[in-house]
Short mmCIF file of C-alpha atoms in Angstrom, two decimals:
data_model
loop_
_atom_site.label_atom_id
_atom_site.label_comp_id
_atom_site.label_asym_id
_atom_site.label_seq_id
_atom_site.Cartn_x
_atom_site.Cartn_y
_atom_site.Cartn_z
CA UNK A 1 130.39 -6.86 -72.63
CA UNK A 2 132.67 -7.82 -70.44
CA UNK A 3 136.06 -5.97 -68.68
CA UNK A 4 138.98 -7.60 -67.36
CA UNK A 5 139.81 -7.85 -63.60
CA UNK A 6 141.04 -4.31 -62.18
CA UNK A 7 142.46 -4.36 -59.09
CA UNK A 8 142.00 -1.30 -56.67
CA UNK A 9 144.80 0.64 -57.31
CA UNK A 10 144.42 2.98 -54.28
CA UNK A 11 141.55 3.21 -52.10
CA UNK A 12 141.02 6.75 -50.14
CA UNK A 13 140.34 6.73 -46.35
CA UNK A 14 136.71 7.14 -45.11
CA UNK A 15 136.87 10.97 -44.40
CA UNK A 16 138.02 11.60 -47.29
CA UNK A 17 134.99 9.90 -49.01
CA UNK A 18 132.50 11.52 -46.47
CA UNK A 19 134.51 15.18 -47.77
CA UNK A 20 134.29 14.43 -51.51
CA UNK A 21 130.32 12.91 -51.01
CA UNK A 22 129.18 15.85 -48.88
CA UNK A 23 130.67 18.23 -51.24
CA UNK A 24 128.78 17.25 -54.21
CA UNK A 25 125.48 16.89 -51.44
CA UNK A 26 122.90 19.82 -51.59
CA UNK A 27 119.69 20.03 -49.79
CA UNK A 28 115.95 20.02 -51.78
CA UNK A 29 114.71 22.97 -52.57
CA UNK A 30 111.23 21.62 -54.32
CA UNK A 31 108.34 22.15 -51.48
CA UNK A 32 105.04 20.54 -51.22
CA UNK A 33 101.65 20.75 -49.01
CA UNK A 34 100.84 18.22 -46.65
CA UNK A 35 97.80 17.29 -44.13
CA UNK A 36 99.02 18.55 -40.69
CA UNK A 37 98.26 14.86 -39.78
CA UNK A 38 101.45 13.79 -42.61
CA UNK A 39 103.53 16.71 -41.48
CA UNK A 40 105.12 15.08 -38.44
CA UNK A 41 108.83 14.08 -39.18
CA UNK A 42 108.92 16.77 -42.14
CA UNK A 43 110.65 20.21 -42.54
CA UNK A 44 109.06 23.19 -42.46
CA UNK A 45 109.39 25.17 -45.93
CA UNK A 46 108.18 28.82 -44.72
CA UNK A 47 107.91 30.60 -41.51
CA UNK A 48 104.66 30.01 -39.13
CA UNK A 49 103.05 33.18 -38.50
CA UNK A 50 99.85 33.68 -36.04
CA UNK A 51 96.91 35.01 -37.44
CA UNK A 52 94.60 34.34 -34.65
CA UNK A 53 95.50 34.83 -30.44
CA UNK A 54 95.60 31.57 -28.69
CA UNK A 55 93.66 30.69 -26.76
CA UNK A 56 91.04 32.85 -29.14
CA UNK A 57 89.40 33.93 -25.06
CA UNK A 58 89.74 33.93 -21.72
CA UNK A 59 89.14 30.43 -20.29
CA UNK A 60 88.74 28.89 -17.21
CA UNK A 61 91.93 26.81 -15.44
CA UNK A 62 90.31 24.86 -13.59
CA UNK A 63 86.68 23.66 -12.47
CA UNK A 64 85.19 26.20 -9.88
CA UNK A 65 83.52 29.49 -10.00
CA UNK A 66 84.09 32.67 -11.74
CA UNK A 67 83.71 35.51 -9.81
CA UNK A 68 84.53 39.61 -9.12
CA UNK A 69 87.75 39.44 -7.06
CA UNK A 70 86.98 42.45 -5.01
CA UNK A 71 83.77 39.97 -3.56
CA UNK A 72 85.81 37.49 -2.35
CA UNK A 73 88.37 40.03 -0.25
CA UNK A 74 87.07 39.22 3.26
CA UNK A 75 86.83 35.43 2.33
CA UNK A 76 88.12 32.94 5.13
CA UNK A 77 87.96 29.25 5.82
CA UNK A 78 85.78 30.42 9.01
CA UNK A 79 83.73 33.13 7.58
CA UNK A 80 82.91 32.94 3.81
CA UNK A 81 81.49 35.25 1.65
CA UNK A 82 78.34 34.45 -0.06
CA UNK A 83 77.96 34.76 -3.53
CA UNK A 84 74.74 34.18 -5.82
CA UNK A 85 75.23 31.53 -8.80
CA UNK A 86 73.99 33.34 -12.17
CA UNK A 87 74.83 30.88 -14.18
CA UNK A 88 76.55 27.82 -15.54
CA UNK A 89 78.94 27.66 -18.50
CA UNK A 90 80.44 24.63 -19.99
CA UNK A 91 83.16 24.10 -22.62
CA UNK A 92 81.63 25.06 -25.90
CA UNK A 93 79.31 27.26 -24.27
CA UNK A 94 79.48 31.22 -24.39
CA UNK A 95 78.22 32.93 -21.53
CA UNK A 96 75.26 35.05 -21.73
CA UNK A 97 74.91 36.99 -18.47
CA UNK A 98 77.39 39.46 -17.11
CA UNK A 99 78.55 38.65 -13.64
CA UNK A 100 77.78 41.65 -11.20
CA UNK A 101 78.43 42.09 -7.51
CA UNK A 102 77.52 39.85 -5.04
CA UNK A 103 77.18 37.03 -8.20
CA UNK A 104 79.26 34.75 -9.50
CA UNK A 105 78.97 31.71 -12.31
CA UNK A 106 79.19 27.95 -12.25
CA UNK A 107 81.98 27.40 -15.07
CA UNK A 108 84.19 24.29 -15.90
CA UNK A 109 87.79 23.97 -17.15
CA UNK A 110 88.17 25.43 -20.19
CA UNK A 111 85.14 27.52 -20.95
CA UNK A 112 84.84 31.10 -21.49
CA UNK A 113 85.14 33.55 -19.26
CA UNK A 114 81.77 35.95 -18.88
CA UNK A 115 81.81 39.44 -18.51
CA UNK A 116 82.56 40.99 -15.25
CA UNK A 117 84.50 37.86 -13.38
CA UNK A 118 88.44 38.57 -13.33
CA UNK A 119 89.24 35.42 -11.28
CA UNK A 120 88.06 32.11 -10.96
CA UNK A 121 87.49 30.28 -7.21
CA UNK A 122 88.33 26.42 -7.39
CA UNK A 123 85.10 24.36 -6.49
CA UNK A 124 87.06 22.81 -3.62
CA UNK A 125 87.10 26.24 -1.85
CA UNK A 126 83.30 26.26 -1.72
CA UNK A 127 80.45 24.98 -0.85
CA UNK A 128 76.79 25.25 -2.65
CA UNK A 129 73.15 25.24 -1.54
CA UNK A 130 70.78 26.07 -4.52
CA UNK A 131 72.02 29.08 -5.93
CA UNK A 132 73.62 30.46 -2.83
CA UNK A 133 77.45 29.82 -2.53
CA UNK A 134 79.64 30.20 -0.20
CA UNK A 135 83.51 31.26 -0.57
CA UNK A 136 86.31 30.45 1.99
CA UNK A 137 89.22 31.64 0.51
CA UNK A 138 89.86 35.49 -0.85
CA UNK A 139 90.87 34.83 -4.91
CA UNK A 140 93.14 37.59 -6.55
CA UNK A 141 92.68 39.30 -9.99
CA UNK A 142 93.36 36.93 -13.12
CA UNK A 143 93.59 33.89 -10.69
CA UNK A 144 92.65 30.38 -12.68
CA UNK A 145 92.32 32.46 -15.59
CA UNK A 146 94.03 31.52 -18.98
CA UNK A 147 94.55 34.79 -20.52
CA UNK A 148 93.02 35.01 -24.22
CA UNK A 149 96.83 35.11 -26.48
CA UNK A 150 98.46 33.84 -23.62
CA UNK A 151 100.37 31.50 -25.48
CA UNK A 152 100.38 33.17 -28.78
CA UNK A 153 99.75 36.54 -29.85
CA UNK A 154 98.38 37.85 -33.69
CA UNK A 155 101.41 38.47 -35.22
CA UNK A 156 103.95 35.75 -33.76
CA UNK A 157 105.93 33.47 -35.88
CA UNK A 158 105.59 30.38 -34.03
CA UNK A 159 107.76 28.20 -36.42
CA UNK A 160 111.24 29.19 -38.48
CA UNK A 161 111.65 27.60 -41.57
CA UNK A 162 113.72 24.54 -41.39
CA UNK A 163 112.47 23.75 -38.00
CA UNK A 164 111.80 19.37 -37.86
CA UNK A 165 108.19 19.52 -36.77
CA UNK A 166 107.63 17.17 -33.96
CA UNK A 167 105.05 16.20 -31.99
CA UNK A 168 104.74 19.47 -30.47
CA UNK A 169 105.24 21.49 -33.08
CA UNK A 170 102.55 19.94 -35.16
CA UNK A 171 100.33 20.78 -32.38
CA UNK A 172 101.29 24.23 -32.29
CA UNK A 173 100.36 23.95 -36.20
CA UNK A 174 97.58 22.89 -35.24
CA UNK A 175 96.25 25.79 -32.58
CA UNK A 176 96.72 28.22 -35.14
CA UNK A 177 94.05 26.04 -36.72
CA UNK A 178 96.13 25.18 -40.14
CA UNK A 179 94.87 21.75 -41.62
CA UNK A 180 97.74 21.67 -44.32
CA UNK A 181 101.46 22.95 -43.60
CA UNK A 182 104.35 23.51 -46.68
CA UNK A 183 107.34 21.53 -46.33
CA UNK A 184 110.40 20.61 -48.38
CA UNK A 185 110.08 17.34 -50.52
CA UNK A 186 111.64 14.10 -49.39
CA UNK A 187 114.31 12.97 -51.50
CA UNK A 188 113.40 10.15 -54.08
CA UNK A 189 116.23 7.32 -54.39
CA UNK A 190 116.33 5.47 -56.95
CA UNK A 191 117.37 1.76 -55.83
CA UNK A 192 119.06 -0.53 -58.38
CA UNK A 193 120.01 -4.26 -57.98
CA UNK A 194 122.15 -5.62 -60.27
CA UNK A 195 123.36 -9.17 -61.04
CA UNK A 196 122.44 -11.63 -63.17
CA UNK A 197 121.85 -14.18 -60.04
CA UNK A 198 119.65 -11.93 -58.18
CA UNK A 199 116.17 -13.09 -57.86
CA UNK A 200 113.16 -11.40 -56.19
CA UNK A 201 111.81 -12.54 -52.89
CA UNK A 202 109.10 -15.09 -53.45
CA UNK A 203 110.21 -16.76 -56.46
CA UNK A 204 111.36 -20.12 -57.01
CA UNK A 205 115.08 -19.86 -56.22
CA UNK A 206 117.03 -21.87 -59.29
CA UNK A 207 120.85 -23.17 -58.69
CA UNK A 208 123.21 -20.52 -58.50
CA UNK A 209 120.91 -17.49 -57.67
CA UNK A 210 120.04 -15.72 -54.58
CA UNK A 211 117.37 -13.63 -53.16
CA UNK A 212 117.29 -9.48 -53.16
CA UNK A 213 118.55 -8.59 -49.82
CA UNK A 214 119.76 -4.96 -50.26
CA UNK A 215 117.12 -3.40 -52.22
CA UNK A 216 114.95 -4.12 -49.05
CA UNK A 217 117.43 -2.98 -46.28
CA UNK A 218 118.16 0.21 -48.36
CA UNK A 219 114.55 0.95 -48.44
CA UNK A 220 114.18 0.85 -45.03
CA UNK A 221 117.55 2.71 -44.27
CA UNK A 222 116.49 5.53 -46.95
CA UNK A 223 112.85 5.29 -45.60
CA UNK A 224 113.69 6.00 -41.59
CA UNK A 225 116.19 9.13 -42.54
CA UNK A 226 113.52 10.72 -44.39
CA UNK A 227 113.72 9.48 -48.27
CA UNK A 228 111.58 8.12 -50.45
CA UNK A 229 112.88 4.79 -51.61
CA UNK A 230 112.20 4.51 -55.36
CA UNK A 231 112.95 0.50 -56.22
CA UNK A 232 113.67 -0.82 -59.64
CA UNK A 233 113.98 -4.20 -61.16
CA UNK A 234 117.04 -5.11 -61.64
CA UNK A 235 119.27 -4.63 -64.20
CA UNK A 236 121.75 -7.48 -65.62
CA UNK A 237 125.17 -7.58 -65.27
CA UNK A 238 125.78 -5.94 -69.24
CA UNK A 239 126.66 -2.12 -70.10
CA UNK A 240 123.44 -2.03 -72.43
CA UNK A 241 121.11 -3.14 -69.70
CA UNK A 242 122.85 -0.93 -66.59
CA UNK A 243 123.17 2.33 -68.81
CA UNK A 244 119.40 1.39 -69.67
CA UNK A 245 118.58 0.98 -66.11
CA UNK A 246 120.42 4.00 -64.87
CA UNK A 247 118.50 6.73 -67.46
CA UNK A 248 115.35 5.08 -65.97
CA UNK A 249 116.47 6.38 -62.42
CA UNK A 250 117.62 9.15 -63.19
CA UNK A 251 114.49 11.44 -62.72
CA UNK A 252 114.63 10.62 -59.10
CA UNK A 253 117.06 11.91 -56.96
CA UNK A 254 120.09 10.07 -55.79
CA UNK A 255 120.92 6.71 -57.34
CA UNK A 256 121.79 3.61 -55.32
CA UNK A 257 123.37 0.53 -57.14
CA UNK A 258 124.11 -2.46 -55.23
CA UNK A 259 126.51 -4.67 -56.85
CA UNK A 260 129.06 -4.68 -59.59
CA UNK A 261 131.14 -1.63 -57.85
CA UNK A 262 133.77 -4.06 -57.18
CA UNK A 263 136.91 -5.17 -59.40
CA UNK A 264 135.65 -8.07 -61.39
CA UNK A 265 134.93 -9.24 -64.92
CA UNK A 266 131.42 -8.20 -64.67
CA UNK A 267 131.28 -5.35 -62.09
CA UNK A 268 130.89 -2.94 -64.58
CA UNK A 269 129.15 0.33 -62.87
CA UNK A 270 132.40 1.95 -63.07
CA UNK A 271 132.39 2.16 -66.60
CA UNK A 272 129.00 3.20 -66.67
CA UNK A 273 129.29 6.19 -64.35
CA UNK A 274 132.52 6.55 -66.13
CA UNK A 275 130.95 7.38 -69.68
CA UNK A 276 127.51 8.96 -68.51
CA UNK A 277 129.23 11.49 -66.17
CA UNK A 278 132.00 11.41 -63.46
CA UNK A 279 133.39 9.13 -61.06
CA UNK A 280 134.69 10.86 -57.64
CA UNK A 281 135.59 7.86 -55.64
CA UNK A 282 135.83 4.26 -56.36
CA UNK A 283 137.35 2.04 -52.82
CA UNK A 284 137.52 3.72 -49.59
CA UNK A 285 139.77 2.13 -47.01
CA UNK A 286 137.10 0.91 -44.88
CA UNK A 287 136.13 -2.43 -43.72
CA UNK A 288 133.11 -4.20 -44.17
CA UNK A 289 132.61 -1.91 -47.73
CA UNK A 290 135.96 -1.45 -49.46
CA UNK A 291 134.66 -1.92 -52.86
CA UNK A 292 132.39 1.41 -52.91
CA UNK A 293 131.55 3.72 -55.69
CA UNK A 294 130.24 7.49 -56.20
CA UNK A 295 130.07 9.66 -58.68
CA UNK A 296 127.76 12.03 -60.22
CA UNK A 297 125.67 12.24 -63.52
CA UNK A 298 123.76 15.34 -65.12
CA UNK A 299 123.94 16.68 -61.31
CA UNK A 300 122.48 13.29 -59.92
CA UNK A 301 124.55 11.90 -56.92
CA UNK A 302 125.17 7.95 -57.91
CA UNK A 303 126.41 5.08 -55.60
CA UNK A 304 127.55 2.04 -56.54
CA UNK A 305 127.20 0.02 -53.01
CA UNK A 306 129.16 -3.84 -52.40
CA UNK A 307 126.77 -6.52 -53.50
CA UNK A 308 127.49 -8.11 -50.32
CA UNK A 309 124.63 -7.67 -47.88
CA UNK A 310 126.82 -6.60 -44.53
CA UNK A 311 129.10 -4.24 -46.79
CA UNK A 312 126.12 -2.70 -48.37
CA UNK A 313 124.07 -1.58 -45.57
CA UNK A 314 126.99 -0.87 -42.80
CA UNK A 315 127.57 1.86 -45.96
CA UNK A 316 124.18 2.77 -46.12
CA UNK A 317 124.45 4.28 -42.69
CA UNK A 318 128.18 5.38 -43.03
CA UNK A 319 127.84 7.30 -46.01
CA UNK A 320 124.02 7.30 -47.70
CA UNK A 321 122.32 8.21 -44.49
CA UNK A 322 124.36 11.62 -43.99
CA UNK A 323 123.46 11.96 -48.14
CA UNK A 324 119.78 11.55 -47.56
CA UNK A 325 119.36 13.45 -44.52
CA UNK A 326 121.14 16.68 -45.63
CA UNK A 327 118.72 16.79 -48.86
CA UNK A 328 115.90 16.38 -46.44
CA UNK A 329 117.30 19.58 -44.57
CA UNK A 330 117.40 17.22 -41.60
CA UNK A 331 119.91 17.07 -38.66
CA UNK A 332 122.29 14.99 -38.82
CA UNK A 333 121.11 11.57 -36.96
CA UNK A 334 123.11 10.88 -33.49
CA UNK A 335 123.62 7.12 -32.17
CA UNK A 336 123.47 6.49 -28.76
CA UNK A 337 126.15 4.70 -27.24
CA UNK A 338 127.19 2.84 -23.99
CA UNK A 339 130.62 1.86 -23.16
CA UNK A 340 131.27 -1.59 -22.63
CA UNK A 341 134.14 -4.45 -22.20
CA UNK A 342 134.76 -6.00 -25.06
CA UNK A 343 134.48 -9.74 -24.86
CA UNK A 344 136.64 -11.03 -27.24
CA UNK A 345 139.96 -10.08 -28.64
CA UNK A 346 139.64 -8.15 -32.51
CA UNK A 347 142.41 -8.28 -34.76
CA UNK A 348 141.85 -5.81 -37.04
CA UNK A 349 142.99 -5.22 -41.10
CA UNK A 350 145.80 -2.23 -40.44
CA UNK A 351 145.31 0.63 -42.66
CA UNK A 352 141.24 0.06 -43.15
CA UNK A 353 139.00 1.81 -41.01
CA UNK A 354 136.84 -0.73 -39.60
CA UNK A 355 132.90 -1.11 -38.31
CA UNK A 356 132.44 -3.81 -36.10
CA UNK A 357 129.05 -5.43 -34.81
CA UNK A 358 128.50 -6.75 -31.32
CA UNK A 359 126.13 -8.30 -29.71
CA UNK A 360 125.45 -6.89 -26.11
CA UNK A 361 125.53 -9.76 -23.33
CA UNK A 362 125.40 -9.56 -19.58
CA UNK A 363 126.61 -6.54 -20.03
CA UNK A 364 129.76 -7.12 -22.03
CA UNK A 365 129.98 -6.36 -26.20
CA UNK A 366 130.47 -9.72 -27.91
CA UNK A 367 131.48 -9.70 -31.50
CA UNK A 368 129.02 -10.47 -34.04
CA UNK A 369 130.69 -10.24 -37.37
CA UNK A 370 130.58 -12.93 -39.66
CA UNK A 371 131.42 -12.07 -43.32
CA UNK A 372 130.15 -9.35 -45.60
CA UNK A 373 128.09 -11.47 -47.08
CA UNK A 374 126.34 -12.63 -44.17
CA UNK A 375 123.02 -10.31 -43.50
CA UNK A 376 123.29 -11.87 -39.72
CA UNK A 377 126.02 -9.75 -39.16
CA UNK A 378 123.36 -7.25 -38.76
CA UNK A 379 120.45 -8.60 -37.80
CA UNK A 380 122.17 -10.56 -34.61
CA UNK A 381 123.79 -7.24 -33.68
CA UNK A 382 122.62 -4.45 -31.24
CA UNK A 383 125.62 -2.24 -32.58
CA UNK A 384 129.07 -1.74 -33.62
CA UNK A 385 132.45 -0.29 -32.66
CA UNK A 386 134.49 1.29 -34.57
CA UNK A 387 138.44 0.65 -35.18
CA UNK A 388 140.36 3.52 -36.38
CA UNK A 389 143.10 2.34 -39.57
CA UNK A 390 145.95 2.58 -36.82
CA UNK A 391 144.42 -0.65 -34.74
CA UNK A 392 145.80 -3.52 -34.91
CA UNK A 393 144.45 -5.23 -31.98
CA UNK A 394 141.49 -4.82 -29.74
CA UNK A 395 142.21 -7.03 -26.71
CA UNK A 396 139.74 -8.88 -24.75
CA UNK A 397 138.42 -6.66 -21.20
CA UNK A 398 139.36 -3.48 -23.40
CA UNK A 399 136.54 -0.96 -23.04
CA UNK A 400 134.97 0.24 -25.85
CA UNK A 401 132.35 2.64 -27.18
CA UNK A 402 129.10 0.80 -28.83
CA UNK A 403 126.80 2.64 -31.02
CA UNK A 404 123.55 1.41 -30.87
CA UNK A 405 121.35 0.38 -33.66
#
């Protein structure tokens, strides 16, 4: 089946389409258990409680010798007081003897503290013959001592739900000795090519066909914003074959098409979405990516993206990355940006909200688009600028705000 051409009739502008999209958006609530060394990256699906002090004892700051404070009173550079060694501990060792007056023990960073000692004396204030040692400087109570639940006490939650768990935080995980952590599931999305001239990567390419761009750059958009991209072969350009396609991916959740959201003969997602469920938005007055598509199905969010590579991913991060992210129950991402002259003049499509790469050089933003359909619109760029649907003109020298990629 075919349909016949069907022009845009009205497009809506882009926040609009981001109200409308996030409105339909909810987070994950299915939870899983991971190895603390998969758990960086993830979110946190219950509260981090303590059920241990850390650190579990006493411990040594630094390398030296644990001793009774109250020995080491009268202690000067010029006249020392002279303690007898009792001992040496190690890290991994326990003591075994309890340090009484006059003594003290050999111990290294790290290692236990033995009975008796309240401070410890760093081995650069002393000086050792045999067993005999002697002190120059007076040490006070608790001195190079890391206090056993010093940093975390029986008891303490640690970690809040919903907390990201970094670096750190996955090694405060892993003090309270926890080898597997609960976190919310990533969301699955389901990635569809469609088109009849789409060919995988890696096969012979015959006239008329081209390779599968967007199902990769998808991937790796849905992949870095915490999704799991779910790819599919693609479906021809027939409503038999797309509704087939589209029950396939349903199970997963979000749907991406790319391709056949546009106007033509063939672009039939529309009436797909259309029959299977509802359509919210079809165009959004933004430029590269006019011809975009959502709607939702049996609760699933669905996107039908422009087949053209540029269109497809600059909407990827306009509008699926915020998507993914809030269903991961992660922040929302930030760009950084420098401000920059821009080094040619833009004339821009009035009424269309428009992304714009650049390239940066010697310090000055050069423009970098080339058509939707060229991919090295992206891959040349180090970023883009946007121009609001009021611009007409960007001149030359103008200084403008680059996001970076």
């Amino acid at each position: 089946m075919t349909t016949k051409m069907r022009p845009f009739k009205d497009t809506i502008p882009l926040d609009q389409a981001r109200a409308l999209i996030d409105g339909a958006i909810h987070p994950i609530d299915r939870t899983e258990r991971v190895p603390l060394d998969a758990a960086h990256g993830r979110v946190l699906a219950g509260d981090a409680v303590a059920t241990a002090d850390v650190p579990p004892f006493s411990r040594a700051a630094m390398d030296g010798y644990a001793v009774r404070s109250g020995d080491t009173s009268s202690a000067t550079p010029t006249i020392p007081t002279t303690l007898t060694c009792i001992e040496e501990v190690f890290t991994g060792q326990m003591p075994t003897r309890t340090v009484g007056q006059g003594q003290c023990t050999e111990i290294s960073t790290g290692a236990p503290m033995p009975p008796g000692a309240d401070a410890v004396v760093m081995v650069e204030q002393t000086e050792a013959d045999s067993s005999q040692v002697r002190v120059f400087a007076a040490a006070e109570p608790g001195q190079n001592i890391g206090r056993q639940g010093a940093d975390i006490k029986t008891g303490q939650t640690v970690m809040r739900a919903g907390e990201v768990l970094n670096a750190s935080r996955v090694g405060a995980l892993a003090a309270l000795g926890l080898a597997h952590v609960e976190v919310y599931a990533r969301p699955r999305v389901a990635i569809l090519s469609t088109g009849n001239e789409i060919v995988d990567p890696g096969r012979p390419l015959e006239p008329g066909h081209i390779y599968d761009i967007n199902r990769f750059t998808l991937a790796a958009v849905i992949a870095d914003h915490g999704g799991v991209p779910v790819p599919h072969r693609t479906a021809a350009d027939t409503i038999a074959d797309l509704s087939r396609a589209v029950d396939e991916c349903l199970a997963d959740d979000v749907l991406v098409f790319s391709g056949g959201s546009s106007v033509g003969e063939r672009d039939l997602i529309l009436d797909v979405i259309d029959r299977k469920g509802e359509v919210l938005i079809h165009g959004i007055a933004v430029k590269p990516g006019k011809p975009t598509l959502f709607g939702v199905i049996d609760g699933t969010p669905v996107f039908g993206m422009p087949g053209y590579p540029t269109s497809c991913l600059s909407n990827a991060y306009m509008l699926l990355v915020p998507v993914v992210r809030k269903m991961a129950r992660l922040p929302m991402a930030t760009l950084r940006s420098i401000r920059l002259p821009l080094g040619q003049r833009i004339v821009s499509t009035t009424g269309r909200h428009q992304f714009y790469t650049v390239r940066i050089a010697d310090g000055i933003a050069m423009p970098a688009f080339k058509a939707s359909g060229d991919i090295t619109s992206m891959s040349q760029a180090d970023g883009y600028i946007e121009i609001s649907a009021q611009t007409e003109i960007v001149d030359k020298g103008e200084l403008v705000d680059v996001k970076l990629f």
